[in-house]
Short mmCIF file of C-alpha atoms and ligand atoms in Angstrom, two decimals:
data_model
loop_
_atom_site.label_atom_id
_atom_site.label_comp_id
_atom_site.label_asym_id
_atom_site.label_seq_id
_atom_site.Cartn_x
_atom_site.Cartn_y
_atom_site.Cartn_z
CA MET A 23 -30.43 7.73 4.27
CA TRP A 24 -29.49 11.29 5.18
CA THR A 25 -29.32 14.14 2.78
CA ARG A 26 -26.03 15.98 2.60
CA ARG A 27 -27.63 19.00 4.34
CA GLN A 28 -28.96 16.88 7.22
CA PHE A 29 -25.57 15.31 7.60
CA LEU A 30 -23.76 18.64 7.65
CA ASN A 31 -26.26 20.12 10.12
CA ARG A 32 -25.72 17.24 12.47
CA THR A 33 -22.00 17.47 11.96
CA SER A 34 -21.73 21.11 12.89
CA ALA A 35 -24.26 20.82 15.76
CA ALA A 36 -22.32 17.95 17.24
CA ALA A 37 -18.95 19.53 16.56
CA GLY A 38 -16.24 18.47 18.91
CA ALA A 39 -18.08 16.36 21.48
CA ALA A 40 -19.47 13.72 19.17
CA PHE A 41 -16.21 13.47 17.28
CA ALA A 42 -14.02 13.53 20.34
CA THR A 43 -15.59 10.37 21.73
CA TYR A 44 -15.58 8.03 18.78
CA ASN A 45 -18.06 5.42 19.87
CA PRO A 46 -19.18 2.03 18.57
CA GLU A 47 -21.38 3.92 16.11
CA ALA A 48 -18.24 5.12 14.41
CA LEU A 49 -18.65 2.96 11.35
CA ASN A 50 -22.28 3.99 11.10
CA ARG A 51 -21.29 7.66 11.15
CA LEU A 52 -18.78 7.01 8.43
CA ARG A 53 -21.38 5.13 6.42
CA GLU A 54 -23.91 7.93 6.90
CA ALA A 55 -21.33 10.53 5.91
CA GLY A 56 -20.56 8.45 2.84
CA GLU A 57 -24.23 8.08 1.94
CA ALA A 58 -24.67 11.82 2.24
CA GLN A 59 -22.10 12.15 -0.54
CA SER A 60 -23.96 9.85 -2.89
CA GLY A 61 -24.42 11.28 -6.39
CA ARG A 62 -21.68 13.89 -5.99
CA SER A 63 -18.65 13.87 -8.23
CA LEU A 64 -15.39 12.43 -6.90
CA ALA A 65 -13.78 15.85 -7.35
CA ASP A 66 -16.44 17.43 -5.09
CA VAL A 67 -16.10 14.76 -2.43
CA ALA A 68 -12.30 15.05 -2.52
CA ARG A 69 -12.47 18.67 -1.32
CA ASP A 70 -15.41 18.35 1.06
CA GLU A 71 -13.67 19.03 4.38
CA ASP A 72 -16.81 18.15 6.38
CA PHE A 73 -16.75 14.63 5.02
CA TRP A 74 -13.01 14.22 5.60
CA ARG A 75 -13.33 15.55 9.12
CA VAL A 76 -15.51 12.54 9.99
CA VAL A 77 -12.77 10.32 8.58
CA GLN A 78 -9.97 12.22 10.37
CA GLU A 79 -11.74 11.93 13.71
CA GLY A 80 -11.81 8.18 13.29
CA PHE A 81 -8.15 8.05 14.36
CA THR A 82 -6.21 8.73 17.56
CA LEU A 83 -3.19 10.58 16.18
CA ASP A 84 -0.35 12.72 17.41
CA ARG A 85 -1.34 16.01 15.79
CA THR A 86 1.77 17.77 17.13
CA ILE A 87 3.59 16.14 14.22
CA VAL A 88 2.69 16.69 10.56
CA ASN A 89 2.94 13.11 9.40
CA LEU A 90 3.76 13.05 5.70
CA ASN A 91 5.51 9.69 5.96
CA ASN A 92 2.54 7.41 5.61
CA GLY A 93 4.17 5.26 2.96
CA GLY A 94 5.90 2.81 5.26
CA VAL A 95 3.37 2.02 7.92
CA CYS A 96 0.15 3.73 8.99
CA PRO A 97 -1.91 4.18 12.14
CA SER A 98 -5.09 2.12 12.17
CA PRO A 99 -8.49 3.74 12.64
CA ARG A 100 -9.83 3.61 16.17
CA VAL A 101 -12.31 0.83 15.37
CA VAL A 102 -9.53 -1.35 13.98
CA HIS A 103 -7.23 -0.75 16.92
CA GLU A 104 -10.06 -1.46 19.34
CA ALA A 105 -10.85 -4.72 17.57
CA LEU A 106 -7.18 -5.69 17.74
CA LYS A 107 -7.05 -5.03 21.49
CA ARG A 108 -10.35 -6.84 22.03
CA TYR A 109 -9.11 -9.94 20.23
CA LEU A 110 -5.85 -9.86 22.18
CA ASP A 111 -7.79 -9.71 25.45
CA ILE A 112 -9.99 -12.62 24.40
CA SER A 113 -6.93 -14.64 23.33
CA ASN A 114 -5.13 -14.06 26.56
CA GLN A 115 -7.89 -15.66 28.64
CA LEU A 116 -6.84 -19.06 27.36
CA PRO A 117 -4.95 -18.93 24.04
CA ALA A 118 -5.09 -22.69 23.46
CA TYR A 119 -8.86 -22.41 23.36
CA HIS A 120 -9.88 -18.80 22.74
CA MET A 121 -7.15 -17.99 20.22
CA TRP A 122 -6.85 -21.31 18.42
CA ARG A 123 -10.42 -22.55 18.55
CA ILE A 124 -12.54 -19.38 18.63
CA LEU A 125 -10.57 -16.65 16.85
CA GLU A 126 -8.27 -18.47 14.43
CA PRO A 127 -11.02 -20.18 12.34
CA ASN A 128 -12.46 -16.71 11.59
CA ILE A 129 -9.47 -15.99 9.37
CA GLU A 130 -11.74 -17.53 6.72
CA SER A 131 -14.12 -14.55 6.92
CA VAL A 132 -11.15 -12.22 6.40
CA ARG A 133 -10.02 -14.28 3.40
CA ARG A 134 -13.54 -14.09 1.94
CA ASP A 135 -13.78 -10.31 2.44
CA LEU A 136 -10.30 -9.57 1.08
CA ALA A 137 -10.91 -11.80 -1.92
CA HIS A 138 -14.22 -10.10 -2.61
CA ASP A 139 -12.63 -6.66 -2.38
CA ILE A 140 -9.71 -7.47 -4.68
CA GLY A 141 -11.87 -9.46 -7.10
CA ALA A 142 -10.25 -12.86 -6.56
CA ASP A 143 -11.36 -16.36 -5.60
CA PRO A 144 -10.81 -16.80 -1.81
CA GLU A 145 -8.92 -20.01 -2.63
CA THR A 146 -6.18 -17.86 -4.21
CA ILE A 147 -5.67 -15.50 -1.25
CA ALA A 148 -3.29 -16.14 1.65
CA ILE A 149 -3.05 -13.83 4.65
CA THR A 150 0.53 -13.13 5.61
CA ARG A 151 2.41 -10.86 8.00
CA ASN A 152 3.58 -8.28 5.46
CA ALA A 153 4.39 -7.73 1.79
CA SER A 154 7.94 -9.00 2.32
CA GLU A 155 6.65 -12.39 3.44
CA SER A 156 4.12 -12.53 0.57
CA LEU A 157 6.74 -11.74 -2.04
CA GLN A 158 9.38 -13.99 -0.52
CA ILE A 159 6.94 -16.92 -0.65
CA ALA A 160 6.94 -16.40 -4.42
CA GLN A 161 10.61 -15.51 -4.78
CA LEU A 162 11.92 -18.45 -2.76
CA GLY A 163 9.15 -20.88 -3.70
CA ILE A 164 9.49 -20.86 -7.51
CA ASN A 165 11.63 -23.66 -9.00
CA LEU A 166 14.58 -22.16 -10.89
CA ARG A 167 17.67 -23.69 -12.46
CA PRO A 168 21.22 -22.32 -12.67
CA GLY A 169 21.36 -19.81 -15.51
CA ASP A 170 17.68 -18.86 -15.29
CA GLU A 171 17.20 -15.12 -15.36
CA ILE A 172 15.07 -12.79 -13.21
CA LEU A 173 14.27 -9.44 -14.74
CA THR A 174 13.51 -6.47 -12.48
CA THR A 175 14.41 -2.79 -12.07
CA ASN A 176 17.11 -0.97 -10.13
CA GLN A 177 14.32 0.88 -8.26
CA ASP A 178 12.65 -2.21 -6.81
CA TYR A 179 12.52 -2.64 -3.04
CA GLY A 180 15.80 -3.46 -1.28
CA ARG A 181 14.63 -6.46 0.73
CA MET A 182 13.05 -8.04 -2.32
CA MET A 183 16.30 -7.53 -4.23
CA ASN A 184 18.27 -9.07 -1.34
CA THR A 185 15.98 -12.09 -1.61
CA TRP A 186 16.79 -12.52 -5.31
CA GLU A 187 20.50 -11.89 -4.59
CA GLN A 188 20.42 -14.82 -2.16
CA ARG A 189 19.06 -17.03 -4.95
CA VAL A 190 21.84 -15.74 -7.20
CA LEU A 191 24.39 -16.99 -4.66
CA ARG A 192 22.57 -20.17 -3.75
CA ASP A 193 21.03 -21.31 -7.03
CA GLU A 194 23.28 -19.55 -9.55
CA VAL A 195 20.42 -17.71 -11.21
CA LYS A 196 21.03 -14.34 -12.87
CA LEU A 197 19.46 -11.04 -11.79
CA THR A 198 19.06 -8.32 -14.43
CA LYS A 199 17.93 -4.82 -13.44
CA ILE A 200 16.70 -2.29 -15.96
CA LYS A 201 17.00 1.43 -15.34
CA PHE A 202 14.42 4.06 -16.29
CA PRO A 203 14.07 7.82 -15.96
CA VAL A 204 11.45 9.44 -13.71
CA PRO A 205 8.68 10.41 -14.04
CA PRO A 206 8.44 7.34 -16.27
CA VAL A 207 6.44 7.06 -19.47
CA GLN A 208 4.23 3.93 -19.61
CA SER A 209 5.16 2.82 -23.14
CA ASP A 210 8.86 3.40 -22.45
CA LEU A 211 8.70 1.22 -19.33
CA VAL A 212 7.07 -1.63 -21.25
CA GLN A 213 9.64 -1.32 -24.04
CA ARG A 214 12.52 -1.41 -21.56
CA PHE A 215 11.18 -4.63 -20.02
CA GLU A 216 10.55 -6.14 -23.45
CA ALA A 217 14.02 -5.25 -24.73
CA ALA A 218 15.68 -6.85 -21.68
CA ILE A 219 13.91 -10.22 -22.02
CA THR A 220 16.23 -13.06 -23.12
CA PRO A 221 15.54 -16.76 -23.77
CA ALA A 222 16.73 -17.37 -20.18
CA THR A 223 14.20 -14.97 -18.58
CA LYS A 224 11.95 -16.98 -16.28
CA VAL A 225 10.59 -14.32 -13.93
CA ILE A 226 9.68 -10.64 -14.20
CA HIS A 227 9.46 -8.89 -10.82
CA PHE A 228 8.16 -5.32 -10.68
CA MET A 229 6.29 -2.89 -8.44
CA HIS A 230 2.64 -2.04 -9.02
CA ILE A 231 3.40 1.40 -7.56
CA SER A 232 6.91 2.56 -6.76
CA ASN A 233 7.70 3.42 -3.16
CA LEU A 234 10.41 5.78 -4.46
CA SER A 235 8.73 7.83 -7.16
CA GLY A 236 5.07 6.98 -6.57
CA HIS A 237 4.69 5.93 -10.20
CA ILE A 238 1.92 3.41 -11.00
CA PHE A 239 3.36 0.85 -13.42
CA PRO A 240 1.57 -0.46 -16.54
CA ALA A 241 0.93 -3.77 -14.76
CA LYS A 242 -1.37 -5.20 -17.43
CA GLU A 243 1.00 -4.54 -20.31
CA ILE A 244 4.02 -5.97 -18.45
CA CYS A 245 2.05 -9.07 -17.35
CA ASP A 246 0.73 -9.53 -20.89
CA LEU A 247 4.15 -9.50 -22.47
CA ALA A 248 5.39 -11.97 -19.83
CA ARG A 249 2.39 -14.30 -20.24
CA LYS A 250 2.87 -14.46 -24.04
CA ARG A 251 6.41 -15.74 -23.46
CA GLY A 252 5.61 -18.10 -20.56
CA ILE A 253 7.46 -15.85 -18.07
CA ILE A 254 6.26 -15.84 -14.45
CA THR A 255 5.27 -12.44 -12.98
CA VAL A 256 5.77 -11.40 -9.36
CA VAL A 257 4.05 -8.08 -8.68
CA ASP A 258 5.16 -6.07 -5.65
CA GLY A 259 1.96 -4.32 -4.64
CA ALA A 260 3.20 -3.34 -1.17
CA HIS A 261 1.86 0.19 -1.62
CA ALA A 262 -1.04 -0.49 -3.97
CA TYR A 263 -3.82 -2.34 -2.18
CA GLY A 264 -6.16 0.05 -0.33
CA HIS A 265 -4.38 3.03 -1.92
CA PHE A 266 -6.16 3.20 -5.29
CA PRO A 267 -8.86 0.86 -6.62
CA PHE A 268 -7.99 -2.10 -8.82
CA LYS A 269 -8.95 -5.74 -9.22
CA ILE A 270 -6.53 -8.62 -9.49
CA THR A 271 -8.26 -9.50 -12.76
CA ASP A 272 -7.12 -6.16 -14.24
CA PHE A 273 -3.79 -7.83 -14.98
CA ASP A 274 -2.94 -11.48 -15.43
CA CYS A 275 -0.12 -11.89 -12.88
CA ASP A 276 1.12 -15.08 -11.21
CA TYR A 277 1.87 -13.66 -7.77
CA TYR A 278 0.78 -10.44 -6.09
CA GLY A 279 2.00 -9.36 -2.65
CA SER A 280 0.76 -6.39 -0.63
CA SER A 281 1.07 -4.99 2.87
CA LEU A 282 -2.21 -4.38 4.66
CA HIS A 283 -0.64 -2.17 7.37
CA LYS A 284 0.10 0.50 4.80
CA TRP A 285 -2.83 1.85 2.80
CA LEU A 286 -5.60 -0.46 4.01
CA LEU A 287 -4.81 0.76 7.57
CA ALA A 288 -5.00 -2.74 9.05
CA PRO A 289 -2.95 -3.63 12.15
CA VAL A 290 0.85 -3.71 11.88
CA GLY A 291 1.96 -7.18 10.83
CA THR A 292 -0.62 -7.95 8.13
CA GLY A 293 -0.18 -8.73 4.44
CA LEU A 294 -1.87 -10.38 1.49
CA LEU A 295 -0.66 -12.84 -1.13
CA TYR A 296 -2.48 -13.75 -4.33
CA VAL A 297 -1.31 -16.85 -6.19
CA ARG A 298 -2.73 -17.74 -9.59
CA PRO A 299 -4.58 -21.08 -9.16
CA ASP A 300 -2.23 -23.05 -11.46
CA ARG A 301 0.83 -21.84 -9.50
CA ILE A 302 -0.26 -22.88 -5.99
CA GLU A 303 0.86 -26.49 -6.26
CA LYS A 304 4.05 -25.50 -8.10
CA THR A 305 5.16 -23.09 -5.35
CA TRP A 306 7.09 -24.31 -2.30
CA ALA A 307 5.88 -22.81 0.98
CA LEU A 308 8.40 -20.75 2.99
CA GLN A 309 7.61 -22.84 6.05
CA PRO A 310 6.83 -26.34 4.79
CA ALA A 311 3.28 -27.62 5.27
CA ALA A 312 1.87 -31.18 5.12
CA ALA A 313 1.95 -32.73 1.64
CA SER A 314 -1.84 -33.03 1.79
CA GLN A 315 -1.97 -29.21 1.64
CA SER A 316 0.15 -28.89 -1.50
CA LYS A 317 -2.75 -27.57 -3.62
CA ASN A 318 -4.22 -25.46 -0.83
CA ILE A 319 -3.50 -21.70 -0.57
CA ARG A 320 -3.50 -22.14 3.23
CA LYS A 321 -0.17 -23.94 3.05
CA PHE A 322 1.41 -20.46 2.84
CA GLU A 323 -0.10 -19.60 6.24
CA GLU A 324 1.58 -22.47 8.11
CA ILE A 325 3.84 -20.21 10.18
CA GLY A 326 3.59 -21.72 13.67
CA THR A 327 2.02 -20.00 16.64
CA HIS A 328 1.08 -16.38 15.96
CA PRO A 329 -1.57 -13.91 17.16
CA ALA A 330 -5.00 -14.33 15.60
CA ALA A 331 -5.87 -10.76 16.66
CA ASN A 332 -3.84 -9.08 13.91
CA HIS A 333 -5.34 -10.92 10.97
CA ASN A 334 -8.89 -10.92 12.35
CA ALA A 335 -8.87 -7.14 12.81
CA ILE A 336 -8.28 -6.82 9.04
CA ALA A 337 -12.07 -7.34 8.75
CA GLU A 338 -12.62 -4.06 10.59
CA ALA A 339 -10.07 -2.26 8.38
CA LEU A 340 -11.99 -3.43 5.32
CA MET A 341 -15.22 -2.08 6.83
CA PHE A 342 -13.59 1.29 7.41
CA HIS A 343 -12.14 1.27 3.91
CA ARG A 344 -15.51 0.52 2.36
CA GLY A 345 -17.10 3.15 4.59
CA ILE A 346 -14.96 5.78 2.86
CA GLY A 347 -15.12 4.08 -0.56
CA GLY A 348 -12.00 3.17 -2.53
CA GLU A 349 -12.68 5.67 -5.34
CA ARG A 350 -13.28 8.52 -2.89
CA LYS A 351 -10.16 7.69 -0.94
CA ALA A 352 -7.99 7.72 -4.07
CA ALA A 353 -9.61 10.99 -5.22
CA ARG A 354 -8.83 12.63 -1.86
CA LEU A 355 -5.24 11.35 -1.87
CA ARG A 356 -4.74 12.68 -5.41
CA TYR A 357 -6.29 15.98 -4.36
CA LEU A 358 -3.87 16.34 -1.42
CA LYS A 359 -0.89 15.45 -3.60
CA ALA A 360 -1.96 17.90 -6.32
CA ARG A 361 -2.44 20.63 -3.68
CA TRP A 362 1.24 20.64 -2.65
CA ALA A 363 2.74 19.57 -5.98
CA THR A 364 0.96 22.30 -7.98
CA GLU A 365 2.13 25.01 -5.58
CA LEU A 366 5.72 23.80 -5.24
CA THR A 367 6.33 23.30 -8.97
CA LYS A 368 5.79 27.05 -9.43
CA LEU A 369 9.15 27.54 -7.69
CA ASP A 370 12.43 27.57 -9.63
CA ARG A 371 14.51 25.12 -7.60
CA ILE A 372 11.83 22.47 -7.20
CA GLU A 373 12.24 19.14 -9.01
CA LEU A 374 9.18 16.89 -8.99
CA HIS A 375 10.02 13.24 -9.71
CA THR A 376 6.39 12.09 -9.79
CA GLY A 377 4.12 12.74 -12.75
CA MET A 378 0.98 14.83 -12.27
CA ASP A 379 -1.23 12.52 -14.37
CA PRO A 380 -3.68 11.05 -11.80
CA ALA A 381 -3.89 7.85 -13.86
CA HIS A 382 -0.26 7.06 -13.04
CA SER A 383 0.16 8.33 -9.49
CA CYS A 384 -1.86 8.78 -6.32
CA ALA A 385 -0.77 9.84 -2.81
CA ILE A 386 3.00 9.28 -3.11
CA GLY A 387 5.05 12.16 -4.48
CA THR A 388 8.81 12.71 -4.46
CA VAL A 389 10.23 16.19 -4.66
CA GLY A 390 13.72 17.66 -4.49
CA ILE A 391 15.16 21.16 -4.09
CA LYS A 392 18.16 21.77 -6.34
CA GLY A 393 21.30 22.20 -4.26
CA ILE A 394 19.91 20.75 -1.02
CA PRO A 395 20.55 17.03 -0.21
CA PRO A 396 17.30 15.16 0.63
CA ASN A 397 18.30 14.34 4.19
CA ASP A 398 19.00 18.02 4.82
CA ILE A 399 15.54 18.95 3.53
CA ALA A 400 13.98 16.29 5.78
CA ALA A 401 16.03 17.46 8.79
CA LYS A 402 15.11 21.11 8.23
CA LEU A 403 11.38 20.31 7.89
CA TRP A 404 11.56 18.33 11.10
CA ASP A 405 13.59 20.86 13.08
CA ASP A 406 11.56 23.88 11.98
CA GLN A 407 8.00 22.54 11.79
CA LYS A 408 7.95 18.93 13.07
CA ILE A 409 7.06 17.73 9.58
CA LEU A 410 7.93 14.06 9.07
CA VAL A 411 9.06 12.98 5.58
CA THR A 412 11.65 10.54 4.35
CA GLY A 413 14.71 11.15 2.14
CA ILE A 414 15.06 9.23 -1.14
CA ALA A 415 18.17 8.77 -3.29
CA VAL A 416 18.28 6.47 -6.34
CA GLY A 417 21.55 5.39 -7.93
CA GLU A 418 25.12 5.35 -6.69
CA PRO A 419 26.42 8.45 -4.85
CA GLN A 420 28.80 9.17 -7.77
CA SER A 421 26.04 8.71 -10.38
CA LEU A 422 22.83 9.74 -8.66
CA GLU A 423 19.71 9.23 -10.83
CA TYR A 424 17.40 11.34 -8.68
CA SER A 425 16.86 12.34 -5.08
CA GLY A 426 14.34 14.19 -2.96
CA ILE A 427 11.92 13.72 -0.11
CA ARG A 428 9.01 11.34 -0.35
CA VAL A 429 5.74 12.96 0.69
CA THR A 430 2.83 10.70 1.60
CA PRO A 431 -0.36 12.12 3.10
CA ASN A 432 -3.21 9.82 4.06
CA VAL A 433 -6.96 10.10 4.67
CA TYR A 434 -6.39 11.64 8.11
CA THR A 435 -4.11 14.38 6.74
CA THR A 436 -5.73 17.82 6.87
CA VAL A 437 -5.36 20.51 4.21
CA ASP A 438 -3.88 22.75 6.94
CA GLU A 439 -1.10 20.23 7.45
CA VAL A 440 -0.44 20.14 3.71
CA ASP A 441 -0.32 23.95 3.69
CA VAL A 442 2.20 23.99 6.55
CA PHE A 443 4.37 21.72 4.40
CA ILE A 444 3.97 23.96 1.32
CA GLU A 445 4.98 27.00 3.34
CA ALA A 446 8.03 25.29 4.86
CA MET A 447 9.22 24.00 1.47
CA THR A 448 8.67 27.39 -0.17
CA LYS A 449 10.83 29.03 2.50
CA LEU A 450 13.55 26.42 1.97
CA ALA A 451 13.48 26.67 -1.81
CA LYS A 452 13.80 30.45 -1.60
CA SER A 453 16.58 30.34 0.99
C1 PLP B 518 7.95 -1.45 -2.78
C2 PLP B 518 7.96 -2.17 -1.47
N1 PLP B 518 7.96 -3.51 -1.46
C3 PLP B 518 7.94 -4.21 -0.31
C4 PLP B 518 7.92 -3.59 0.91
C5 PLP B 518 7.91 -4.40 2.16
O1 PLP B 518 6.72 -4.18 2.86
P1 PLP B 518 6.58 -4.74 4.35
O2 PLP B 518 7.53 -3.94 5.19
O3 PLP B 518 5.17 -4.54 4.68
O4 PLP B 518 6.99 -6.16 4.31
C6 PLP B 518 7.94 -2.19 0.96
C7 PLP B 518 7.93 -1.48 2.24
O5 PLP B 518 7.93 -0.29 2.35
C8 PLP B 518 7.96 -1.47 -0.26
O6 PLP B 518 7.97 -0.13 -0.28
#
């Protein structure tokens, strides 16, 4: 193992050339860089630009754009993208053999590794194409009767709400949405859910972390109050897995769906579904599988012909993720968020809709400037500095609850890029 000094010496001696050609030793370099950090506090690692430079150079990015819209979908590290291309090339030699017989069976190694990382039994983990598919398996696969009630929030994700709305029309179930102010207070959120439960409530659907405000929900408390009443929980973890560390055993949910092409940095078109063992048989698959598979988590993967490359390259994304370390990654993301949020909140017109408590937020932050519509802020940042963010507005236009731009750095974001954003926002807020 290298000492931190040896690592830094090698880093600066090799500056540029070694980084520019990221070679098959890439994961080793990341591991070595990680080992050199061993024993240091998370706070120290979070601001060690030499360490993060090794991480940043692991990607092929367009640095002419300051990408602060990493919430929706993210670039994969070089090693992941190379694995994806390699598997596609292998498949294309003779898909009926190379894809189906050689590559596809290795989905089991990915299931094992994901399950290990999230602290679940592999027999409870299905690999899907995105969080939408994972959540819809639960939403459309649970038996419900007319009059049964689903409890959620008015800030939950649009597509997931459309899915429940379809059940409202088709199965005559009822959808109830609670409202809450931002930044939310944990106990208040739990109380709002509790107060809205009725004898007809059969499902509680909520986000682990909000894509709008970046708030991390009290998942354990909400799942506990549902479990006590026999209510099924569907947790939308689209933005959670790979973003900040947690185990599925931290909260006793029935279904958990996450994207892997967001914070885990796996190839586009990858997702994860956890189903509590006693719910597998009771859940209808989106695409029906053989009756003999009714108790098998793999029934949710019966989707017809699809590329094996995408899901197999998840293994590489997990390696990269572990190379950084989940705790270090979250500490860096919190550091980057705090860097811009602390500066901007010193300004009069700035409204921060995300709390500063690191326990309840991570990389995602939403910020507004009084008097400037969010899309105008986003357009100005883009036009003036090629900074990419996304506009957020919650509520109806005539009764807006909050609005702003959502800012999401990632592990490849540099502090210089964050500072360019701070400067551009400061100029706008003072204009
Ligand atoms: C909260 C939330 N849920 C679900 C999804 C759907 O994720 P995907 O597009 O990976 O299916 C998103 C996407 O941004 C999201 O933000």
